Short mmCIF file of C-alpha atoms in Angstrom, two decimals:
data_model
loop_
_atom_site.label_atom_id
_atom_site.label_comp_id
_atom_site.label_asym_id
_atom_site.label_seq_id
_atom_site.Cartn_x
_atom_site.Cartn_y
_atom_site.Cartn_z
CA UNK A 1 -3.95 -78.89 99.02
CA UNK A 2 -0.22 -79.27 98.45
CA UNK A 3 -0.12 -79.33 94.95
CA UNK A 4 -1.74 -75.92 94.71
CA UNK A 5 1.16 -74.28 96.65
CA UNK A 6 3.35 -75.45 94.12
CA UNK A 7 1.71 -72.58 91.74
CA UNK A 8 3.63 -69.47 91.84
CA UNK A 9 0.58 -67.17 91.63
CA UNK A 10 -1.10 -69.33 94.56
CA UNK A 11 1.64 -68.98 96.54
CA UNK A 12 1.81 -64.99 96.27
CA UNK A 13 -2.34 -65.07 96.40
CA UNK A 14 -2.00 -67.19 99.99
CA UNK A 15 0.81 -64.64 101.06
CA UNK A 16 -1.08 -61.25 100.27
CA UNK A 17 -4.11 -63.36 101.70
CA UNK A 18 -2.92 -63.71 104.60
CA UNK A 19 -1.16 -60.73 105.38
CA UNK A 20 -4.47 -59.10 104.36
CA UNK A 21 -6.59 -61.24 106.83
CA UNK A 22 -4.43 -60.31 109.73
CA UNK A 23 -4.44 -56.33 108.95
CA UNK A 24 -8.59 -56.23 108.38
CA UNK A 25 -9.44 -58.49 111.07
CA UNK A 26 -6.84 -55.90 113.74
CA UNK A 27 -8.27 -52.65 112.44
CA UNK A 28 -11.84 -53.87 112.21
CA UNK A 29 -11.95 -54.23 115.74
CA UNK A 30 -11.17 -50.99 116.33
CA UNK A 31 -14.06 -50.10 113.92
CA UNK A 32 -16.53 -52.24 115.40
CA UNK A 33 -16.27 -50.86 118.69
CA UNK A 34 -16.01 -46.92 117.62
CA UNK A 35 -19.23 -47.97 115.59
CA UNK A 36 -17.72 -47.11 112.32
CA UNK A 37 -18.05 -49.61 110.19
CA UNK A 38 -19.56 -48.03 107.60
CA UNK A 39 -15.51 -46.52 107.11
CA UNK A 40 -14.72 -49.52 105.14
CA UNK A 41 -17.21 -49.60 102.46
CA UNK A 42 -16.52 -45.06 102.12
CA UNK A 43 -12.85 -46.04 101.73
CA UNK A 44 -13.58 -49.14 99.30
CA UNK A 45 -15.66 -46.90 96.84
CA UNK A 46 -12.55 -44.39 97.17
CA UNK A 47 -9.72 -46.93 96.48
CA UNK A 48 -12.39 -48.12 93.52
CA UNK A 49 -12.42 -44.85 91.90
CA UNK A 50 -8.45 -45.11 92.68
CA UNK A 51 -8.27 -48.30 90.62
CA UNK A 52 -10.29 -46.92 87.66
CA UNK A 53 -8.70 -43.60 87.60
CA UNK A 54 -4.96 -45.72 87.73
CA UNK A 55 -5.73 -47.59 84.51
CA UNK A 56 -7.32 -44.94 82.91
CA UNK A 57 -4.59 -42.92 83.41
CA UNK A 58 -1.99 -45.22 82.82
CA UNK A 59 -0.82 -45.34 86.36
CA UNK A 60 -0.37 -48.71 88.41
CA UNK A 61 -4.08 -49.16 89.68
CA UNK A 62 -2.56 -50.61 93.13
CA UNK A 63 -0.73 -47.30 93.87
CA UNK A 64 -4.07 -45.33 92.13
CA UNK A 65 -6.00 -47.49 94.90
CA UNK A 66 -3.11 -46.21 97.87
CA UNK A 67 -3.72 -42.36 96.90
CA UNK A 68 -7.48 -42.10 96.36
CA UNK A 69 -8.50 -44.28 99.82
CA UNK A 70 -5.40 -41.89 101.60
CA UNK A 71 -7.09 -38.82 100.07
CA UNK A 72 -10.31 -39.93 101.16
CA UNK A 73 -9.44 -40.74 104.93
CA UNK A 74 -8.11 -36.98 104.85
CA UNK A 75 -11.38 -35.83 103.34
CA UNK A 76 -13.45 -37.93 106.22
CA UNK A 77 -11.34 -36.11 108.57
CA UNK A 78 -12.30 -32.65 107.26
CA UNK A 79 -15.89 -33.14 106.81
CA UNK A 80 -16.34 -35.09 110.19
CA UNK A 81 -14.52 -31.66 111.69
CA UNK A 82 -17.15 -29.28 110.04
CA UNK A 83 -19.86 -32.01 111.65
CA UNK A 84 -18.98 -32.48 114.83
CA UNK A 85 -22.75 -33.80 116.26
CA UNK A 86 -23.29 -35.72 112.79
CA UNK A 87 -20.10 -37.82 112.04
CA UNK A 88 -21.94 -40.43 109.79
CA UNK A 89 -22.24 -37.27 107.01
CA UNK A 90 -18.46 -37.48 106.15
CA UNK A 91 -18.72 -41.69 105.58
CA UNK A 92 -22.07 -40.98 103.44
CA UNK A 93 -20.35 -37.91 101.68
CA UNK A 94 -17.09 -39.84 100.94
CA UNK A 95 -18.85 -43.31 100.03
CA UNK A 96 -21.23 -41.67 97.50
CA UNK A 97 -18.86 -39.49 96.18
CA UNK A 98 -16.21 -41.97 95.40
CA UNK A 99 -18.46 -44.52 93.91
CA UNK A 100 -19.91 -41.85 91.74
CA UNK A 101 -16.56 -40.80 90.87
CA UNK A 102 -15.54 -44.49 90.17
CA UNK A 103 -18.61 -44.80 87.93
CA UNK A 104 -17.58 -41.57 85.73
CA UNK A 105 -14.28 -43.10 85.60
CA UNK A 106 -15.43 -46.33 84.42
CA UNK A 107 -17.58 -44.93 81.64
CA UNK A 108 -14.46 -42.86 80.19
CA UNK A 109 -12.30 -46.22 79.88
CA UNK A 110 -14.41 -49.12 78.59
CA UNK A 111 -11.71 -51.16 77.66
CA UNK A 112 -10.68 -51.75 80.79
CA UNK A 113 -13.85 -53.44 82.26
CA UNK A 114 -12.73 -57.44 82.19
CA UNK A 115 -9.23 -55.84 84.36
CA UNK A 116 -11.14 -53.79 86.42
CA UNK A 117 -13.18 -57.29 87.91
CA UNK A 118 -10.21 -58.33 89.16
CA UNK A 119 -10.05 -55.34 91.73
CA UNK A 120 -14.03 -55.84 92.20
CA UNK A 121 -14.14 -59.35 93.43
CA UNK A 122 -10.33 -60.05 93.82
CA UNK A 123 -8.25 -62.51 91.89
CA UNK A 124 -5.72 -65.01 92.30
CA UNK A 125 -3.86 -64.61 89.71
CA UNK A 126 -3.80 -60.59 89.70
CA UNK A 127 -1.08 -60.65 92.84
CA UNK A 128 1.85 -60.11 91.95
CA UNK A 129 5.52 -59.64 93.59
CA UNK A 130 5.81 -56.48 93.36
CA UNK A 131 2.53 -56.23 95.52
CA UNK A 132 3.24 -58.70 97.48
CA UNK A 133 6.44 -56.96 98.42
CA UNK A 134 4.40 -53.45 99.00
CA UNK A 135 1.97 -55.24 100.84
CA UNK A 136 4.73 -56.61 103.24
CA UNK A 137 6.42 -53.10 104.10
CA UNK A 138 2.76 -51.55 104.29
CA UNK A 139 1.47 -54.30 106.35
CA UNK A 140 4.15 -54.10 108.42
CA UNK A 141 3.91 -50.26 108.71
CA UNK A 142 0.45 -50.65 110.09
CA UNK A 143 1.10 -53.27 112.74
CA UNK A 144 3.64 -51.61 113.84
CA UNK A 145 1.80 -48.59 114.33
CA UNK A 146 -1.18 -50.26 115.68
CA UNK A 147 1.13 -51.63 118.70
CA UNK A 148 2.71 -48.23 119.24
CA UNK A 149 -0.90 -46.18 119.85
CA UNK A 150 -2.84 -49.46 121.38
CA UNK A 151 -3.49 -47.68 124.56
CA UNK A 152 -4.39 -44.26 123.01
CA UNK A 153 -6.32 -46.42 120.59
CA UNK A 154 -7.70 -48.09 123.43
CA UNK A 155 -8.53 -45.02 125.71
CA UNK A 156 -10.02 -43.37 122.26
CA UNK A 157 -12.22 -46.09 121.64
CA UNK A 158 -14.20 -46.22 124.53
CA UNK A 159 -14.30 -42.98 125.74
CA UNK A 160 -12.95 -40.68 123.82
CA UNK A 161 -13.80 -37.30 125.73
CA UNK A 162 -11.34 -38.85 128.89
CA UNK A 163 -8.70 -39.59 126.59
CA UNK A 164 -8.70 -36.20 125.86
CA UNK A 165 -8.66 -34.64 129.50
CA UNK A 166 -5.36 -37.37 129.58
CA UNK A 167 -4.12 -35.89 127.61
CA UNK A 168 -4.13 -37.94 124.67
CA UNK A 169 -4.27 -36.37 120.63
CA UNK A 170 -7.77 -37.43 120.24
CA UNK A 171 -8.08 -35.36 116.58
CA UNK A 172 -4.77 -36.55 115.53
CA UNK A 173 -5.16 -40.18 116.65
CA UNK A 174 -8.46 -40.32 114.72
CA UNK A 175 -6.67 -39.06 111.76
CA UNK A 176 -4.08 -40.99 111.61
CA UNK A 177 -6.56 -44.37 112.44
CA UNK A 178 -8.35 -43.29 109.68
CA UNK A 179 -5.43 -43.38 107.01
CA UNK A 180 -4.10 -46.69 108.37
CA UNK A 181 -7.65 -48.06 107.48
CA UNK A 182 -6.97 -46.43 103.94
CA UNK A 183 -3.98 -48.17 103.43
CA UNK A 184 -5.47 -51.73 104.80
CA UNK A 185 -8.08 -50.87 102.18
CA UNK A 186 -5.97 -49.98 99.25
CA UNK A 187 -3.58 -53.38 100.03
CA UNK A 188 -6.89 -56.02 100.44
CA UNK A 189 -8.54 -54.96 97.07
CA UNK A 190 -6.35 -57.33 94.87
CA UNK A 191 -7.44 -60.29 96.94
CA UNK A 192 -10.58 -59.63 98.46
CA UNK A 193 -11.77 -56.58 96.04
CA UNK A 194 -12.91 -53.45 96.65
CA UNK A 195 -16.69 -54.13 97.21
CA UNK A 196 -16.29 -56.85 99.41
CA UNK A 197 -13.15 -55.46 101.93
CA UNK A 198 -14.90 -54.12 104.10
CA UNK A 199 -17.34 -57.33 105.22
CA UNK A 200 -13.73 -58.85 106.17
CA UNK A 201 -13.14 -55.75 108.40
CA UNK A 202 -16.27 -55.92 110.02
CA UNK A 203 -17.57 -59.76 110.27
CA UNK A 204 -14.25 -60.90 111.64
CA UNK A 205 -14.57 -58.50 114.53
CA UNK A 206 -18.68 -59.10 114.81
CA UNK A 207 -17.44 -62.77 115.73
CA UNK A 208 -14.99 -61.91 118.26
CA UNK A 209 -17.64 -59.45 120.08
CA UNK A 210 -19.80 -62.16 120.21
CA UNK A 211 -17.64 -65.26 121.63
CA UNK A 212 -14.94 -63.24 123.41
CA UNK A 213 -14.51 -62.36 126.92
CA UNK A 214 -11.97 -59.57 127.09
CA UNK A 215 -10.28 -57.18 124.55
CA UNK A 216 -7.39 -58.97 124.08
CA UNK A 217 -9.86 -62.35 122.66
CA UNK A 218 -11.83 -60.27 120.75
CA UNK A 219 -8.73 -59.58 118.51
CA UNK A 220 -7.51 -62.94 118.70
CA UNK A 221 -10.89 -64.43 117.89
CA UNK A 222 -11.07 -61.64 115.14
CA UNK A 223 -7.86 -62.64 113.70
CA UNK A 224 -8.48 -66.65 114.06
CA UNK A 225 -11.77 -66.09 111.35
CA UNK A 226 -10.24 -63.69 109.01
CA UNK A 227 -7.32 -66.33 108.71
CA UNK A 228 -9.39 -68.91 108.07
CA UNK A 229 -12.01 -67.73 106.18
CA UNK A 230 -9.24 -66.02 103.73
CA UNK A 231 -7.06 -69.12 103.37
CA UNK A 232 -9.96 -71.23 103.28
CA UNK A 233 -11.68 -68.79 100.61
CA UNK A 234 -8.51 -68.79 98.26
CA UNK A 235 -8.61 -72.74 98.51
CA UNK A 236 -12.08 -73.21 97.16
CA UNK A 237 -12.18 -70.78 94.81
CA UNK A 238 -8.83 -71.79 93.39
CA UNK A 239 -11.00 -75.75 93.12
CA UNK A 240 -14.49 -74.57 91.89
CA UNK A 241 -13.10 -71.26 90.16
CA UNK A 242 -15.06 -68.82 92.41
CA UNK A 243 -14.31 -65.17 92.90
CA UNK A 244 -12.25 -65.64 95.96
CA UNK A 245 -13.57 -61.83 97.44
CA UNK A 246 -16.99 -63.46 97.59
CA UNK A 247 -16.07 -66.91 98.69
CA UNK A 248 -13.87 -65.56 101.37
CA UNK A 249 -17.20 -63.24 102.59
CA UNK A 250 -19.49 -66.09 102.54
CA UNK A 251 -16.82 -68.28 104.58
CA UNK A 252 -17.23 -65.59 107.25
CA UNK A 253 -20.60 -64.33 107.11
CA UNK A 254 -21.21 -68.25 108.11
CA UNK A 255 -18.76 -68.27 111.02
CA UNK A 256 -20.45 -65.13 111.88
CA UNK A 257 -23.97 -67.10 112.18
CA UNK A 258 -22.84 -70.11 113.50
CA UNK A 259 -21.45 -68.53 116.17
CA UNK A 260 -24.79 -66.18 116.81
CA UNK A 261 -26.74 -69.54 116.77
CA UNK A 262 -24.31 -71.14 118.94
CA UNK A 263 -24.51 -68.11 121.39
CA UNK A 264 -28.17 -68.37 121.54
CA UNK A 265 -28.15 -72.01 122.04
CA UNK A 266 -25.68 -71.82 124.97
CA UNK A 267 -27.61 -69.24 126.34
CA UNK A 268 -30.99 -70.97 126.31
CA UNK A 269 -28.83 -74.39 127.31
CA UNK A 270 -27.49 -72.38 130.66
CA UNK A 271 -31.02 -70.01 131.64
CA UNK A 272 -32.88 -73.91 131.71
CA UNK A 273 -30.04 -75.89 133.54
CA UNK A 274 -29.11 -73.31 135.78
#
């Protein structure tokens, strides 16, 4: 493995990897647990349709990615306000609307369809400094941010109407929440790509529910698989030239099983012996 560090573009692909894997893995379990995971594949279609509308407009698709997922989160926002008792209407609005959007998009600039894979299924070679260096300030942004509200993200996640009589933003929080999942979208589609983000939101946190005992395991459990599964994904797709966003999936959707079956085993083991 240390030869392939020695590659410029590897180097930048580990770096954006695993920034990447330590933003999804934070944010998706706050996802997980609001039961909104469906958030991630609404934004994804968005920054997709961000992506084709950058390169068919000329523009950077990266910061074309950054405006469409931040204009969707807004949009979410709005629509989930008109539908107070029916939430899941604004993440079935947005995702069908942006991948519809993305589609028309698509059709108007066929010459871009081998670039546009890239921000599909990710790529190693597509990162770039200039990204990497966005990604950093970004990435750091949302941490940063994340530490800040963790106990009105905390108190909003599991019970949102007694955050409220504390006291607490609840609208505002949610917005905001919403837009720092937009951004962790927009910065994870050059290495993951934008159809396959999400699963590293959500399986990464799936895992942590299941082995963890507390809160503060389930995001360090969450964080552990992401990490892996992204640095282990970029390896092996860099050796049997894979599409790292669907290596890095598979890596995880595995953990996620073995630890189900593991779960269930340990379970069974303890009901017989004890």
């Amino acid at each position: 493995m240390v030869y392939i560090i020695s590659f410029d573009f590897m180097q930048r692909a580990f770096a954006a990897g695993i920034i990447t894997a330590l933003l999804a893995s934070v944010m998706g379990v706050f996802i997980v647990l609001r039961r909104m995971s469906l958030v991630g594949d609404s934004l994804s279609h968005a920054a997709l349709a961000g992506v084709a509308g950058g390169m068919l407009f000329g523009i950077y698709p990266f910061y074309g990615a950054l405006i469409f997922s931040g204009a969707a989160a807004v949009l979410i926002e709005i629509i989930r306000s008109a539908f107070k008792k029916y939430s899941e209407v604004a993440l079935a609005v947005v995702m069908s609307g942006g991948m519809g959007l993305a589609v028309v998009l698509i059709s108007l600039g066929k010459s871009f369809n081998a670039d546009l894979m890239s921000y599909l299924f990710g790529s190693l070679v597509a990162v770039s400094r200039e990204d990497i260096i966005i990604i950093s300030i970004l990435g750091f942004f949302i941490i940063g941010s994340v530490i800040l509200l963790y106990r009105e993200l905390f108190s909003i996640t599991f019970d949102d109407e007694a955050a409220a009589v504390l006291g607490i933003p609840v609208k505002w929080i949610n917005f905001y929440f919403t837009l720092l999942t937009a951004l962790v979208i927009a910065l994870s589609v050059r290495v993951v790509g934008a159809l396959l983000i999400s699963a590293l939101m959500v399986i990464p946190a799936a895992v942590g529910l299941q082995l963890a005992t507390s809160f503060k395991s389930t995001f360090v459990i969450a964080i552990a698989v992401a990490l892996f599964s992204v640095i282990t994904g970029i390896y092996t797709s860099f050796i049997f030239d894979l599409a790292p966003g669907g290596t890095i999936v598979l890596i995880a959707s595995s953990i996620l099983m073995i630890a189900i079956c593991l779960k269930g085993v340990l379970s069974r083991w303890m009901q017989k012996n004890f």
